[in-house]
Tab-separated table of C-alpha atoms in Angstrom:
chain	number	residue	atom	x	y	z
V	32	UNK	CA	-0.020	-0.002	0.061
V	33	UNK	CA	1.429	3.206	-0.961
V	34	UNK	CA	1.102	6.617	0.894
V	35	UNK	CA	-1.543	7.975	-1.561
V	36	UNK	CA	-3.752	4.718	-0.854
V	37	UNK	CA	-3.959	6.350	2.545
V	38	UNK	CA	-4.175	9.964	2.352
V	39	UNK	CA	-5.581	10.222	-1.320
V	40	UNK	CA	-4.323	12.208	-4.155
V	41	UNK	CA	-3.633	15.939	-4.530
V	42	UNK	CA	-6.862	17.253	-6.162
V	43	UNK	CA	-9.513	19.910	-6.401
V	44	UNK	CA	-13.047	18.327	-5.457
V	45	UNK	CA	-14.747	16.441	-2.901
V	46	UNK	CA	-14.025	12.684	-4.073
V	47	UNK	CA	-10.965	10.893	-5.164
V	48	UNK	CA	-13.024	8.433	-7.123
V	49	UNK	CA	-15.526	10.940	-8.570
V	50	UNK	CA	-13.366	13.802	-9.144
V	51	UNK	CA	-9.684	13.124	-9.252
V	52	UNK	CA	-10.167	9.784	-10.761
V	53	UNK	CA	-12.660	11.232	-13.306
V	54	UNK	CA	-10.198	13.849	-14.217
V	55	UNK	CA	-7.302	11.231	-14.903
V	56	UNK	CA	-9.782	9.122	-17.006
V	57	UNK	CA	-10.546	12.293	-19.227
V	58	UNK	CA	-6.757	13.164	-19.309
V	59	UNK	CA	-6.139	9.594	-20.384
V	60	UNK	CA	-8.551	9.846	-23.110
V	61	UNK	CA	-6.998	12.825	-24.674
V	62	UNK	CA	-3.718	11.227	-24.547
V	63	UNK	CA	-4.983	8.054	-26.234
V	64	UNK	CA	-6.642	10.360	-28.967
V	65	UNK	CA	-3.346	11.998	-29.371
V	66	UNK	CA	-4.561	15.541	-30.119
V	67	UNK	CA	-6.850	18.089	-28.794
V	68	UNK	CA	-10.356	17.315	-28.370
V	69	UNK	CA	-12.851	19.309	-30.137
V	70	UNK	CA	-15.989	17.180	-29.445
V	71	UNK	CA	-16.799	14.380	-26.950
V	72	UNK	CA	-19.873	12.535	-25.962
V	73	UNK	CA	-19.342	11.036	-22.218
V	74	UNK	CA	-21.640	8.638	-20.741
V	75	UNK	CA	-21.383	7.930	-17.157
V	76	UNK	CA	-22.805	4.723	-15.433
V	77	UNK	CA	-23.434	3.491	-11.869
V	78	UNK	CA	-22.377	5.822	-9.141
V	79	UNK	CA	-20.563	8.234	-11.783
V	80	UNK	CA	-24.241	8.554	-13.045
V	81	UNK	CA	-25.987	9.019	-9.783
V	82	UNK	CA	-23.804	11.474	-7.891
V	83	UNK	CA	-21.600	12.854	-10.662
V	84	UNK	CA	-22.994	16.147	-10.801
V	85	UNK	CA	-22.784	16.707	-6.945
V	86	UNK	CA	-19.326	15.487	-6.971
V	87	UNK	CA	-18.167	17.337	-10.130
V	88	UNK	CA	-17.660	14.295	-12.267
V	89	UNK	CA	-18.695	15.909	-15.443
V	90	UNK	CA	-16.553	18.834	-14.771
V	91	UNK	CA	-13.590	16.705	-13.927
V	92	UNK	CA	-13.957	14.703	-17.087
V	93	UNK	CA	-14.293	17.881	-19.065
V	94	UNK	CA	-11.181	19.127	-17.454
V	95	UNK	CA	-9.045	15.996	-18.141
V	96	UNK	CA	-10.140	15.892	-21.641
V	97	UNK	CA	-8.660	19.354	-22.009
V	98	UNK	CA	-5.501	18.183	-20.688
V	99	UNK	CA	-5.921	19.840	-16.957
V	100	UNK	CA	-4.582	17.998	-14.030
V	101	UNK	CA	-6.743	16.749	-10.956
V	102	UNK	CA	-5.319	19.499	-8.855
V	103	UNK	CA	-6.150	22.153	-11.582
V	104	UNK	CA	-8.163	25.004	-10.145
V	105	UNK	CA	-9.846	24.920	-13.584
V	106	UNK	CA	-11.836	22.095	-12.969
V	107	UNK	CA	-14.314	24.119	-11.170
V	108	UNK	CA	-15.035	26.153	-14.438
V	109	UNK	CA	-14.335	23.289	-16.775
V	110	UNK	CA	-17.549	23.324	-18.486
V	111	UNK	CA	-17.592	26.894	-19.061
V	112	UNK	CA	-14.030	26.805	-20.293
V	113	UNK	CA	-14.898	24.006	-23.000
V	114	UNK	CA	-17.874	26.287	-23.959
V	115	UNK	CA	-15.569	29.359	-24.291
V	116	UNK	CA	-12.993	27.396	-26.402
V	117	UNK	CA	-15.815	25.880	-28.552
V	118	UNK	CA	-15.446	22.193	-27.548
V	119	UNK	CA	-18.786	20.312	-27.667
V	120	UNK	CA	-19.021	18.442	-24.315
V	121	UNK	CA	-22.394	16.133	-24.408
V	122	UNK	CA	-23.011	14.186	-20.962
V	123	UNK	CA	-25.422	11.377	-20.760
V	124	UNK	CA	-26.452	9.970	-17.466
V	125	UNK	CA	-27.049	6.267	-17.813
V	126	UNK	CA	-29.298	3.953	-15.755
V	127	UNK	CA	-27.588	0.973	-17.158
V	128	UNK	CA	-25.875	-1.250	-14.638
V	129	UNK	CA	-22.149	-1.243	-15.303
V	130	UNK	CA	-19.455	-3.962	-14.533
V	131	UNK	CA	-17.781	-1.302	-12.194
V	132	UNK	CA	-19.771	1.436	-10.169
V	133	UNK	CA	-17.555	4.177	-11.565
V	134	UNK	CA	-17.473	3.943	-15.226
V	135	UNK	CA	-17.272	6.493	-17.965
V	136	UNK	CA	-17.534	5.906	-21.641
V	137	UNK	CA	-15.986	8.612	-23.851
V	138	UNK	CA	-16.332	8.928	-27.664
V	139	UNK	CA	-13.791	11.681	-28.352
V	140	UNK	CA	-12.980	13.507	-31.574
V	141	UNK	CA	-9.947	15.509	-32.236
V	142	UNK	CA	-9.082	18.609	-34.201
V	143	UNK	CA	-8.066	16.446	-37.273
V	144	UNK	CA	-11.256	14.603	-37.267
V	145	UNK	CA	-9.625	11.362	-35.696
V	146	UNK	CA	-11.959	9.602	-33.430
V	147	UNK	CA	-11.573	7.182	-30.366
V	148	UNK	CA	-13.772	5.395	-28.102
V	149	UNK	CA	-12.325	4.846	-24.484
V	150	UNK	CA	-13.930	3.237	-21.505
V	151	UNK	CA	-12.490	3.846	-18.208
V	152	UNK	CA	-13.106	3.321	-14.586
V	153	UNK	CA	-12.103	4.951	-11.451
V	154	UNK	CA	-10.802	2.550	-8.835
V	155	UNK	CA	-10.443	4.761	-5.747
V	156	UNK	CA	-7.885	7.104	-4.381
V	157	UNK	CA	-7.441	8.812	-7.793
V	158	UNK	CA	-6.486	5.483	-9.522
V	159	UNK	CA	-8.110	4.573	-12.591
V	160	UNK	CA	-7.861	1.842	-15.221
V	161	UNK	CA	-8.875	2.161	-18.966
V	162	UNK	CA	-10.444	-1.086	-20.071
V	163	UNK	CA	-11.309	-0.572	-23.669
V	164	UNK	CA	-10.074	1.246	-26.638
V	165	UNK	CA	-12.029	1.354	-29.835
V	166	UNK	CA	-13.928	-1.797	-28.797
V	167	UNK	CA	-10.921	-3.830	-28.080
V	168	UNK	CA	-10.483	-4.828	-24.241
V	169	UNK	CA	-6.967	-3.433	-22.676
V	170	UNK	CA	-5.676	-2.727	-19.141
V	171	UNK	CA	-3.950	0.610	-18.880
V	172	UNK	CA	-3.581	2.482	-15.414
V	173	UNK	CA	-1.299	5.381	-16.283
V	174	UNK	CA	0.934	4.393	-13.598
V	175	UNK	CA	3.975	3.550	-16.054
V	176	UNK	CA	5.152	4.569	-19.269
V	177	UNK	CA	3.124	3.022	-21.883
V	178	UNK	CA	3.448	2.430	-25.577
V	179	UNK	CA	0.084	1.567	-27.489
V	180	UNK	CA	0.279	0.256	-30.971
V	181	UNK	CA	-2.858	-0.080	-33.115
V	182	UNK	CA	-2.152	-2.720	-35.901
V	183	UNK	CA	-3.482	-5.749	-38.028
V	184	UNK	CA	-3.046	-8.984	-36.261
V	185	UNK	CA	-0.350	-10.567	-38.286
V	186	UNK	CA	3.148	-12.186	-37.106
V	187	UNK	CA	6.084	-9.888	-36.707
V	188	UNK	CA	4.528	-6.966	-35.041
V	189	UNK	CA	5.929	-7.606	-31.581
V	190	UNK	CA	9.482	-8.486	-32.837
V	191	UNK	CA	9.760	-5.264	-34.854
V	192	UNK	CA	8.656	-3.025	-31.975
V	193	UNK	CA	10.658	-4.825	-29.496
V	194	UNK	CA	13.954	-4.518	-31.775
V	195	UNK	CA	13.341	-0.687	-32.173
V	196	UNK	CA	12.835	-0.189	-28.502
V	197	UNK	CA	15.943	-2.390	-27.791
V	198	UNK	CA	18.128	-0.226	-30.370
V	199	UNK	CA	17.182	2.928	-28.380
V	200	UNK	CA	18.017	1.167	-24.946
V	201	UNK	CA	14.378	1.439	-23.785
V	202	UNK	CA	13.784	-1.644	-21.587
V	203	UNK	CA	10.479	-3.283	-21.511
V	204	UNK	CA	8.875	-4.206	-18.155
V	205	UNK	CA	5.794	-6.138	-19.585
V	206	UNK	CA	3.810	-6.209	-22.599
V	207	UNK	CA	0.127	-7.732	-23.743
V	208	UNK	CA	-1.432	-7.925	-27.202
V	209	UNK	CA	-5.222	-7.654	-27.453
V	210	UNK	CA	-7.299	-8.476	-30.506
V	211	UNK	CA	-10.928	-8.596	-31.457
V	212	UNK	CA	-10.534	-11.562	-33.809
V	213	UNK	CA	-7.798	-13.377	-35.317
V	214	UNK	CA	-6.300	-11.520	-38.178
V	215	UNK	CA	-8.163	-8.412	-37.625
V	216	UNK	CA	-7.379	-5.258	-35.718
V	217	UNK	CA	-5.241	-5.757	-32.491
V	218	UNK	CA	-3.697	-3.599	-29.772
V	219	UNK	CA	-0.340	-4.138	-28.048
V	220	UNK	CA	0.192	-2.631	-24.621
V	221	UNK	CA	4.114	-2.257	-23.846
V	222	UNK	CA	5.104	-0.853	-20.554
V	223	UNK	CA	8.473	0.558	-20.273
V	224	UNK	CA	11.100	1.824	-17.811
V	225	UNK	CA	11.668	4.775	-19.865
V	226	UNK	CA	9.326	7.113	-21.609
V	227	UNK	CA	9.207	6.579	-25.647
V	228	UNK	CA	10.053	9.891	-26.962
V	229	UNK	CA	7.885	11.271	-29.672
V	230	UNK	CA	10.577	11.363	-31.969
V	231	UNK	CA	10.699	7.509	-32.082
V	232	UNK	CA	6.718	7.262	-33.149
V	233	UNK	CA	7.274	7.470	-36.606
V	234	UNK	CA	10.007	5.110	-36.528
V	235	UNK	CA	7.661	2.532	-34.898
V	236	UNK	CA	4.784	3.213	-37.431
V	237	UNK	CA	7.404	2.859	-40.350
V	238	UNK	CA	8.873	-0.416	-38.891
V	239	UNK	CA	6.237	-2.636	-40.156
V	240	UNK	CA	3.541	-1.902	-42.615
V	241	UNK	CA	0.911	-3.514	-40.561
V	242	UNK	CA	1.383	-0.915	-37.928
V	243	UNK	CA	-1.402	1.706	-38.181
V	244	UNK	CA	-0.848	3.961	-35.395
V	245	UNK	CA	1.576	4.240	-32.299
V	246	UNK	CA	0.886	6.314	-28.998
V	247	UNK	CA	3.439	6.952	-26.274
V	248	UNK	CA	1.946	7.691	-22.910
V	249	UNK	CA	3.816	9.205	-19.718
V	250	UNK	CA	2.685	8.765	-16.343
V	251	UNK	CA	-0.583	10.361	-15.650
């Protein structure tokens, strides 16, 4: 157990689960999208839906999607800030029973038109887990440096990416590959001891023709 499991995170708002966790989910969704958000539809489930407005969950998610941290003062005015910036934020408070009580499903669109769907849960104490990206089950906590590849499920992807990381002296702590179905779209999650610099992204995309997209995430 770490100190933040006992005293909680530094944050704005009344709840580490509903506010700090929500802000981290939003910020992680922005990082996964890979560009500034111009439009988002956020569906809240379970206690996020039941008590989210009172705990500022909608404001925290909006702030995170704009890149603000859980301790940012801007969380209090995040919905107005989004409106002033011309960012379309739509919130849906669902009555459906989720697998986890603090669940948010974010359908985000970036300034280039790129879209991504992210399912995230708040685990308490400000900790989160991203459990789905574009319909593919994943596990990302934001507590480690993370590399995400979106690729076709063919042989050679793991070897190609691992070789490039080794060439740059970046050590892999663990990795997992997720797919919808054999031979179709897949996602590889690689946790590393060092952050993968943005300068490597093009090299990783170009190392195999079946890699469609690569995202490097810092510790969030």
